[in-house]
Amino acid sequence: MKKLSWFLVLVFAMAMFLAACGGGGGDSGSSEESEDAASNEGWVENITLLTGGEAGVYFPLGVALADVIDANVDGVTATGVSSGASVSNAEQLNNGEAQLALVQNDIAYYGAEGMNMFEETLDNYGGVFTIYNETIQLVTLADSGIESVADLEGKRVAIGDVGSGTEANATQILEAHGLSVDDINAQALDFADASTNLQDGNVDAAFVTAGTPTGAIQELSASADVRIVSLDQDAIDSLMEEYTYYVQEDIPSDAYDNFDSTATTVAVQAMLIASNDIPEDQMQEITSAIFDNLDEIANAHVRGEELSVDTAQDGMSIDLHPGAAAYYDEQ
Ligand code: GLU
């Protein structure tokens, strides 16, 4: 009797040991599992994913992306955090303060080239995928009397958070219409504050570069009649000629409640960038985890539905991270 129970204990212990050895790789094949265990060396264990303000689209999407990574990549903890958005995201990623970030494709390019707002070349990140169009929405209340960009002269205008891509787009759009930031009373506000201040009458208009519907505008339009101001066609043409990543876009009248006309404007694209501090094999696995869990990204915001391997490199403005490139090569 005694011998038998010891034998059973031994068998049980061996079974547990084998299960522990084989269990680390999730649902991947057994030969890959031993490779995974060896290759985890040098991986970045704690990943910070930079998004934007909480009333934008980056925030819900970025939190979902981080959750997918956290749940599906062994030994990695990932967290999505709010931030000032594109320009500061690119800088922080390059400085090693974060490992992944959502940014605009125009801003990622300026950073990689050391152009415009960037004083030096940011050479420590690569592209992972592009996702959806970020529409430059010039929002005002329907009764503000602002019907064109020219009408912004002398007005209080929110131009995005400090370090946002929105701020860069606002500057370029004003210039394409013959104005500069000095011709308006510019206010650096994130989308949520811009929306509240519009509603309270403290600002007259706000630039918002984000996927539609943008939370901050949705909230405003639930309680006030809003107008999205069209850009002049000449200015759109010159913007597209001067800055490669702008495309023309029409905002449909059903984009928001209380918005009953269409508007013509420009858009750039949202993309994910990754620090080169993430080793290639780890980034390949992260990319794979994301594309294996597209439902969760789509559930976070309707724009997340546009993430797809087939279009992931459309509008890609910088070199791919080697791990993302390795993932696409295998498809
Ligand atoms: N594209 C915006 C920016 O970089 C942020 C958009 C968002 O938060 O959804 O300024």
Short mmCIF file of C-alpha atoms and ligand atoms in Angstrom, two decimals:
data_model
loop_
_atom_site.label_atom_id
_atom_site.label_comp_id
_atom_site.label_asym_id
_atom_site.label_seq_id
_atom_site.Cartn_x
_atom_site.Cartn_y
_atom_site.Cartn_z
CA MET A 1 0.00 0.00 0.00
CA LYS A 2 2.65 2.43 1.09
CA LYS A 3 4.79 1.70 -1.94
CA LEU A 4 1.85 2.20 -4.27
CA SER A 5 0.98 5.64 -2.85
CA TRP A 6 4.60 6.81 -3.17
CA PHE A 7 4.54 5.55 -6.74
CA LEU A 8 1.37 7.57 -7.39
CA VAL A 9 2.90 10.67 -5.82
CA LEU A 10 5.92 10.25 -8.11
CA VAL A 11 3.78 9.80 -11.21
CA PHE A 12 1.73 12.86 -10.27
CA ALA A 13 4.86 14.93 -9.67
CA MET A 14 6.31 13.89 -13.04
CA ALA A 15 3.07 14.73 -14.80
CA MET A 16 3.06 18.18 -13.18
CA PHE A 17 6.67 18.74 -14.20
CA LEU A 18 6.00 17.78 -17.82
CA ALA A 19 2.89 19.99 -17.92
CA ALA A 20 4.88 22.92 -16.55
CA CYS A 21 7.61 22.45 -19.18
CA GLY A 22 5.14 22.21 -22.03
CA GLY A 23 2.61 24.79 -20.86
CA GLY A 24 4.57 28.00 -21.44
CA GLY A 25 3.95 28.38 -25.14
CA GLY A 26 0.16 28.61 -25.01
CA ASP A 27 -1.29 26.97 -28.07
CA SER A 28 1.88 26.93 -30.17
CA GLY A 29 3.54 23.68 -31.24
CA SER A 30 5.89 21.82 -28.91
CA SER A 31 9.10 22.43 -30.87
CA GLU A 32 8.36 26.17 -30.88
CA GLU A 33 7.79 26.08 -27.15
CA SER A 34 11.35 25.18 -26.29
CA GLU A 35 12.53 27.85 -28.73
CA ASP A 36 10.23 30.40 -27.02
CA ALA A 37 11.68 29.62 -23.63
CA ALA A 38 15.20 30.16 -24.92
CA SER A 39 14.35 33.24 -26.97
CA ASN A 40 12.63 35.13 -24.14
CA GLU A 41 16.05 36.16 -22.97
CA GLY A 42 16.63 39.81 -23.60
CA TRP A 43 12.91 40.51 -24.00
CA VAL A 44 11.47 43.70 -22.56
CA GLU A 45 9.24 42.56 -19.69
CA ASN A 46 7.31 45.76 -19.03
CA ILE A 47 5.88 47.50 -22.05
CA THR A 48 4.34 50.97 -21.92
CA LEU A 49 2.11 51.84 -24.87
CA LEU A 50 1.58 55.60 -25.30
CA THR A 51 -1.81 56.73 -26.56
CA GLY A 52 -3.31 60.26 -26.42
CA GLY A 53 -5.89 62.09 -24.31
CA GLU A 54 -8.73 60.04 -22.88
CA ALA A 55 -11.40 61.66 -25.08
CA GLY A 56 -9.62 60.63 -28.30
CA VAL A 57 -9.47 57.36 -30.22
CA TYR A 58 -5.85 56.41 -29.43
CA PHE A 59 -6.72 55.92 -25.78
CA PRO A 60 -9.41 53.22 -26.05
CA LEU A 61 -7.56 51.51 -28.92
CA GLY A 62 -4.18 51.68 -27.22
CA VAL A 63 -5.55 50.27 -23.99
CA ALA A 64 -7.07 47.38 -25.97
CA LEU A 65 -3.78 46.76 -27.83
CA ALA A 66 -1.88 46.69 -24.53
CA ASP A 67 -4.46 44.33 -23.00
CA VAL A 68 -4.09 41.94 -25.94
CA ILE A 69 -0.29 41.94 -25.58
CA ASP A 70 -0.52 41.53 -21.83
CA ALA A 71 -2.85 38.55 -22.11
CA ASN A 72 -1.19 36.78 -25.04
CA VAL A 73 2.56 37.33 -24.91
CA ASP A 74 4.18 35.24 -22.19
CA GLY A 75 6.23 36.98 -19.57
CA VAL A 76 5.27 40.45 -20.79
CA THR A 77 3.24 43.05 -18.94
CA ALA A 78 1.81 45.78 -21.17
CA THR A 79 -0.02 48.94 -20.16
CA GLY A 80 -1.71 51.60 -22.29
CA VAL A 81 -1.28 55.11 -20.86
CA SER A 82 -2.68 58.50 -21.79
CA SER A 83 -0.27 61.11 -23.17
CA GLY A 84 0.04 64.35 -25.11
CA ALA A 85 -0.14 62.27 -28.35
CA SER A 86 1.91 61.98 -31.55
CA VAL A 87 4.87 64.36 -31.23
CA SER A 88 5.57 63.70 -27.56
CA ASN A 89 4.89 59.97 -28.11
CA ALA A 90 7.54 59.78 -30.83
CA GLU A 91 10.05 61.63 -28.62
CA GLN A 92 9.35 59.55 -25.53
CA LEU A 93 9.62 56.32 -27.49
CA ASN A 94 12.91 57.40 -28.95
CA ASN A 95 14.24 58.29 -25.49
CA GLY A 96 13.41 54.84 -24.16
CA GLU A 97 10.61 56.10 -21.87
CA ALA A 98 8.10 53.82 -23.62
CA GLN A 99 8.22 50.89 -26.05
CA LEU A 100 5.08 51.20 -28.21
CA ALA A 101 3.04 54.22 -29.29
CA LEU A 102 0.16 55.27 -31.48
CA VAL A 103 1.13 58.21 -33.66
CA GLN A 104 0.13 59.90 -36.90
CA ASN A 105 1.97 58.68 -40.00
CA ASP A 106 3.02 62.26 -40.89
CA ILE A 107 4.53 62.84 -37.45
CA ALA A 108 6.33 59.44 -37.45
CA TYR A 109 7.90 60.46 -40.75
CA TYR A 110 8.96 63.94 -39.58
CA GLY A 111 10.57 62.31 -36.54
CA ALA A 112 12.45 59.72 -38.57
CA GLU A 113 13.69 62.48 -40.89
CA GLY A 114 14.39 65.03 -38.12
CA MET A 115 12.11 67.54 -39.90
CA ASN A 116 9.66 70.27 -38.90
CA MET A 117 9.04 70.16 -35.15
CA PHE A 118 11.87 67.66 -34.54
CA GLU A 119 15.29 69.13 -33.98
CA GLU A 120 17.08 65.80 -34.34
CA THR A 121 16.51 62.55 -36.16
CA LEU A 122 14.59 60.01 -34.09
CA ASP A 123 16.23 56.77 -35.17
CA ASN A 124 15.16 54.31 -32.48
CA TYR A 125 11.72 53.27 -33.70
CA GLY A 126 10.12 51.41 -36.59
CA GLY A 127 6.60 50.99 -37.95
CA VAL A 128 4.31 48.12 -36.99
CA PHE A 129 1.04 48.87 -38.82
CA THR A 130 -1.22 51.68 -40.01
CA ILE A 131 -4.87 51.43 -39.00
CA TYR A 132 -7.38 54.15 -39.93
CA ASN A 133 -7.74 57.70 -41.22
CA GLU A 134 -7.45 60.45 -38.66
CA THR A 135 -9.63 63.27 -39.86
CA ILE A 136 -8.67 66.86 -39.18
CA GLN A 137 -11.91 68.23 -37.80
CA LEU A 138 -12.27 71.98 -37.25
CA VAL A 139 -15.16 72.01 -34.80
CA THR A 140 -17.30 74.96 -33.78
CA LEU A 141 -20.82 75.51 -32.47
CA ALA A 142 -23.40 75.89 -35.24
CA ASP A 143 -24.20 79.48 -34.16
CA SER A 144 -20.58 80.68 -33.84
CA GLY A 145 -20.54 82.41 -37.20
CA ILE A 146 -17.30 80.59 -38.12
CA GLU A 147 -17.81 79.13 -41.58
CA SER A 148 -14.30 79.05 -43.00
CA VAL A 149 -10.71 78.89 -41.79
CA ALA A 150 -10.38 82.62 -42.63
CA ASP A 151 -13.07 83.32 -39.99
CA LEU A 152 -10.69 82.04 -37.29
CA GLU A 153 -8.67 85.27 -37.40
CA GLY A 154 -8.60 86.83 -33.92
CA LYS A 155 -10.67 83.97 -32.45
CA ARG A 156 -9.90 81.71 -29.47
CA VAL A 157 -8.95 78.39 -31.05
CA ALA A 158 -7.94 75.14 -29.37
CA ILE A 159 -5.06 73.66 -31.38
CA GLY A 160 -4.53 70.34 -29.55
CA ASP A 161 -2.50 69.35 -26.55
CA VAL A 162 1.14 70.36 -26.19
CA GLY A 163 3.14 67.77 -28.16
CA SER A 164 0.19 66.59 -30.23
CA GLY A 165 0.05 65.93 -33.94
CA THR A 166 -3.11 68.03 -33.93
CA GLU A 167 -1.04 71.12 -33.11
CA ALA A 168 1.19 70.44 -36.13
CA ASN A 169 -1.83 69.95 -38.42
CA ALA A 170 -3.51 73.11 -37.12
CA THR A 171 -0.39 75.14 -37.89
CA GLN A 172 -0.08 73.71 -41.41
CA ILE A 173 -3.78 74.25 -42.15
CA LEU A 174 -3.74 77.85 -40.97
CA GLU A 175 -0.67 78.49 -43.15
CA ALA A 176 -2.29 76.90 -46.19
CA HIS A 177 -5.10 79.45 -45.74
CA GLY A 178 -2.68 82.38 -45.45
CA LEU A 179 -2.89 82.63 -41.65
CA SER A 180 -0.42 81.80 -38.89
CA VAL A 181 -0.83 80.73 -35.26
CA ASP A 182 -0.12 84.37 -34.34
CA ASP A 183 -3.29 85.46 -36.16
CA ILE A 184 -5.47 83.48 -33.75
CA ASN A 185 -5.68 83.32 -29.98
CA ALA A 186 -4.26 79.78 -29.84
CA GLN A 187 -5.01 77.58 -26.83
CA ALA A 188 -3.12 74.32 -26.19
CA LEU A 189 -5.93 72.08 -24.96
CA ASP A 190 -6.50 68.35 -25.18
CA PHE A 191 -9.70 67.17 -26.87
CA ALA A 192 -11.70 66.85 -23.64
CA ASP A 193 -10.81 70.37 -22.47
CA ALA A 194 -11.39 71.78 -25.95
CA SER A 195 -14.86 70.26 -25.97
CA THR A 196 -15.79 71.58 -22.52
CA ASN A 197 -14.47 75.04 -23.34
CA LEU A 198 -16.40 75.11 -26.62
CA GLN A 199 -19.54 74.18 -24.78
CA ASP A 200 -18.95 76.84 -22.11
CA GLY A 201 -18.20 79.52 -24.68
CA ASN A 202 -14.57 79.92 -23.62
CA VAL A 203 -13.16 78.95 -27.01
CA ASP A 204 -14.67 79.58 -30.43
CA ALA A 205 -13.33 76.60 -32.39
CA ALA A 206 -11.10 73.55 -31.96
CA PHE A 207 -8.86 71.52 -34.22
CA VAL A 208 -9.16 67.79 -33.60
CA THR A 209 -7.07 65.25 -35.54
CA ALA A 210 -8.61 61.89 -34.72
CA GLY A 211 -10.67 59.04 -36.09
CA THR A 212 -14.41 59.66 -36.31
CA PRO A 213 -16.46 59.56 -34.22
CA THR A 214 -14.11 61.23 -31.73
CA GLY A 215 -15.32 60.90 -28.13
CA ALA A 216 -14.84 64.58 -27.31
CA ILE A 217 -16.92 65.74 -30.31
CA GLN A 218 -19.53 63.06 -29.70
CA GLU A 219 -19.98 64.38 -26.19
CA LEU A 220 -20.25 67.97 -27.38
CA SER A 221 -22.72 67.11 -30.12
CA ALA A 222 -24.95 65.32 -27.66
CA SER A 223 -25.74 68.68 -26.03
CA ALA A 224 -25.10 71.33 -28.70
CA ASP A 225 -25.45 71.84 -32.44
CA VAL A 226 -21.99 71.54 -33.94
CA ARG A 227 -20.51 72.51 -37.26
CA ILE A 228 -17.39 71.00 -38.77
CA VAL A 229 -15.86 73.66 -40.96
CA SER A 230 -14.73 72.72 -44.48
CA LEU A 231 -11.25 73.68 -45.62
CA ASP A 232 -10.90 75.67 -48.87
CA GLN A 233 -10.26 73.41 -51.88
CA ASP A 234 -7.18 75.43 -52.91
CA ALA A 235 -5.74 74.99 -49.43
CA ILE A 236 -6.49 71.24 -49.50
CA ASP A 237 -4.67 70.96 -52.84
CA SER A 238 -1.65 72.87 -51.59
CA LEU A 239 -1.54 70.89 -48.32
CA MET A 240 -1.55 67.60 -50.24
CA GLU A 241 1.15 68.87 -52.55
CA GLU A 242 3.41 70.13 -49.78
CA TYR A 243 2.89 67.38 -47.19
CA THR A 244 2.81 63.89 -48.67
CA TYR A 245 0.65 62.23 -46.02
CA TYR A 246 -2.52 64.32 -46.27
CA VAL A 247 -5.44 62.86 -48.18
CA GLN A 248 -8.73 64.63 -48.89
CA GLU A 249 -11.68 63.36 -46.88
CA ASP A 250 -15.39 64.12 -46.58
CA ILE A 251 -17.00 63.86 -43.16
CA PRO A 252 -20.50 62.41 -43.65
CA SER A 253 -23.48 64.18 -42.12
CA ASP A 254 -24.23 61.20 -39.88
CA ALA A 255 -20.79 61.23 -38.27
CA TYR A 256 -22.23 62.92 -35.15
CA ASP A 257 -25.59 63.79 -33.59
CA ASN A 258 -26.68 67.37 -34.28
CA PHE A 259 -24.44 67.68 -37.31
CA ASP A 260 -26.47 67.87 -40.45
CA SER A 261 -24.10 68.87 -43.20
CA THR A 262 -21.05 67.28 -44.71
CA ALA A 263 -17.58 68.82 -44.48
CA THR A 264 -14.54 68.49 -46.70
CA THR A 265 -11.19 68.33 -45.02
CA VAL A 266 -7.95 66.33 -44.95
CA ALA A 267 -6.84 63.24 -43.05
CA VAL A 268 -3.65 61.47 -42.10
CA GLN A 269 -3.33 57.91 -40.78
CA ALA A 270 -2.98 56.44 -37.32
CA MET A 271 -0.19 53.92 -36.90
CA LEU A 272 1.60 51.90 -34.24
CA ILE A 273 5.35 52.38 -33.83
CA ALA A 274 7.74 50.24 -31.79
CA SER A 275 11.03 51.01 -30.13
CA ASN A 276 14.08 49.20 -31.48
CA ASP A 277 14.74 48.30 -27.82
CA ILE A 278 12.17 45.53 -28.38
CA PRO A 279 14.11 42.60 -29.88
CA GLU A 280 13.02 41.33 -33.29
CA ASP A 281 11.63 37.97 -32.09
CA GLN A 282 9.65 39.64 -29.32
CA MET A 283 8.17 42.20 -31.70
CA GLN A 284 7.27 39.43 -34.14
CA GLU A 285 5.36 37.69 -31.38
CA ILE A 286 3.65 40.92 -30.28
CA THR A 287 2.57 41.65 -33.87
CA SER A 288 1.27 38.13 -34.21
CA ALA A 289 -0.67 38.35 -30.92
CA ILE A 290 -2.37 41.54 -32.12
CA PHE A 291 -3.40 40.11 -35.50
CA ASP A 292 -4.66 36.96 -33.76
CA ASN A 293 -7.00 39.05 -31.58
CA LEU A 294 -8.52 41.58 -33.96
CA ASP A 295 -11.97 41.24 -32.36
CA GLU A 296 -10.74 42.81 -29.17
CA ILE A 297 -9.28 45.77 -31.02
CA ALA A 298 -12.49 46.20 -33.04
CA ASN A 299 -14.55 46.16 -29.85
CA ALA A 300 -12.59 49.07 -28.36
CA HIS A 301 -13.58 51.61 -31.06
CA VAL A 302 -15.23 51.31 -34.48
CA ARG A 303 -11.96 52.49 -36.14
CA GLY A 304 -10.27 49.44 -34.68
CA GLU A 305 -12.29 47.35 -37.17
CA GLU A 306 -9.98 48.67 -39.89
CA LEU A 307 -6.90 46.89 -38.59
CA SER A 308 -6.03 44.16 -41.06
CA VAL A 309 -2.88 42.43 -42.32
CA ASP A 310 -3.93 43.30 -45.88
CA THR A 311 -3.86 47.07 -45.32
CA ALA A 312 -1.36 47.26 -42.46
CA GLN A 313 1.36 48.74 -44.63
CA ASP A 314 -0.77 51.24 -46.59
CA GLY A 315 0.48 54.73 -45.85
CA MET A 316 3.42 53.33 -43.86
CA SER A 317 5.71 56.35 -43.68
CA ILE A 318 8.81 54.85 -42.02
CA ASP A 319 10.82 51.62 -42.14
CA LEU A 320 9.16 48.68 -40.45
CA HIS A 321 10.44 47.41 -37.11
CA PRO A 322 12.38 44.21 -38.01
CA GLY A 323 9.98 42.11 -35.89
CA ALA A 324 6.93 43.46 -37.72
CA ALA A 325 8.72 42.89 -41.05
CA ALA A 326 9.46 39.30 -40.03
CA TYR A 327 5.77 38.79 -39.19
CA TYR A 328 4.60 40.11 -42.60
CA ASP A 329 7.22 38.00 -44.41
CA GLU A 330 5.67 34.91 -42.89
CA GLN A 331 2.12 35.73 -44.04
N1 GLU B 1 -3.76 62.23 -33.68
C1 GLU B 1 -3.90 62.95 -32.45
C2 GLU B 1 -2.59 63.63 -32.12
O1 GLU B 1 -1.55 63.07 -32.22
C3 GLU B 1 -4.41 62.10 -31.30
C4 GLU B 1 -5.64 61.35 -31.68
C5 GLU B 1 -6.31 60.55 -30.60
O2 GLU B 1 -6.03 60.75 -29.42
O3 GLU B 1 -7.13 59.71 -30.97
O4 GLU B 1 -2.64 64.76 -31.77
#
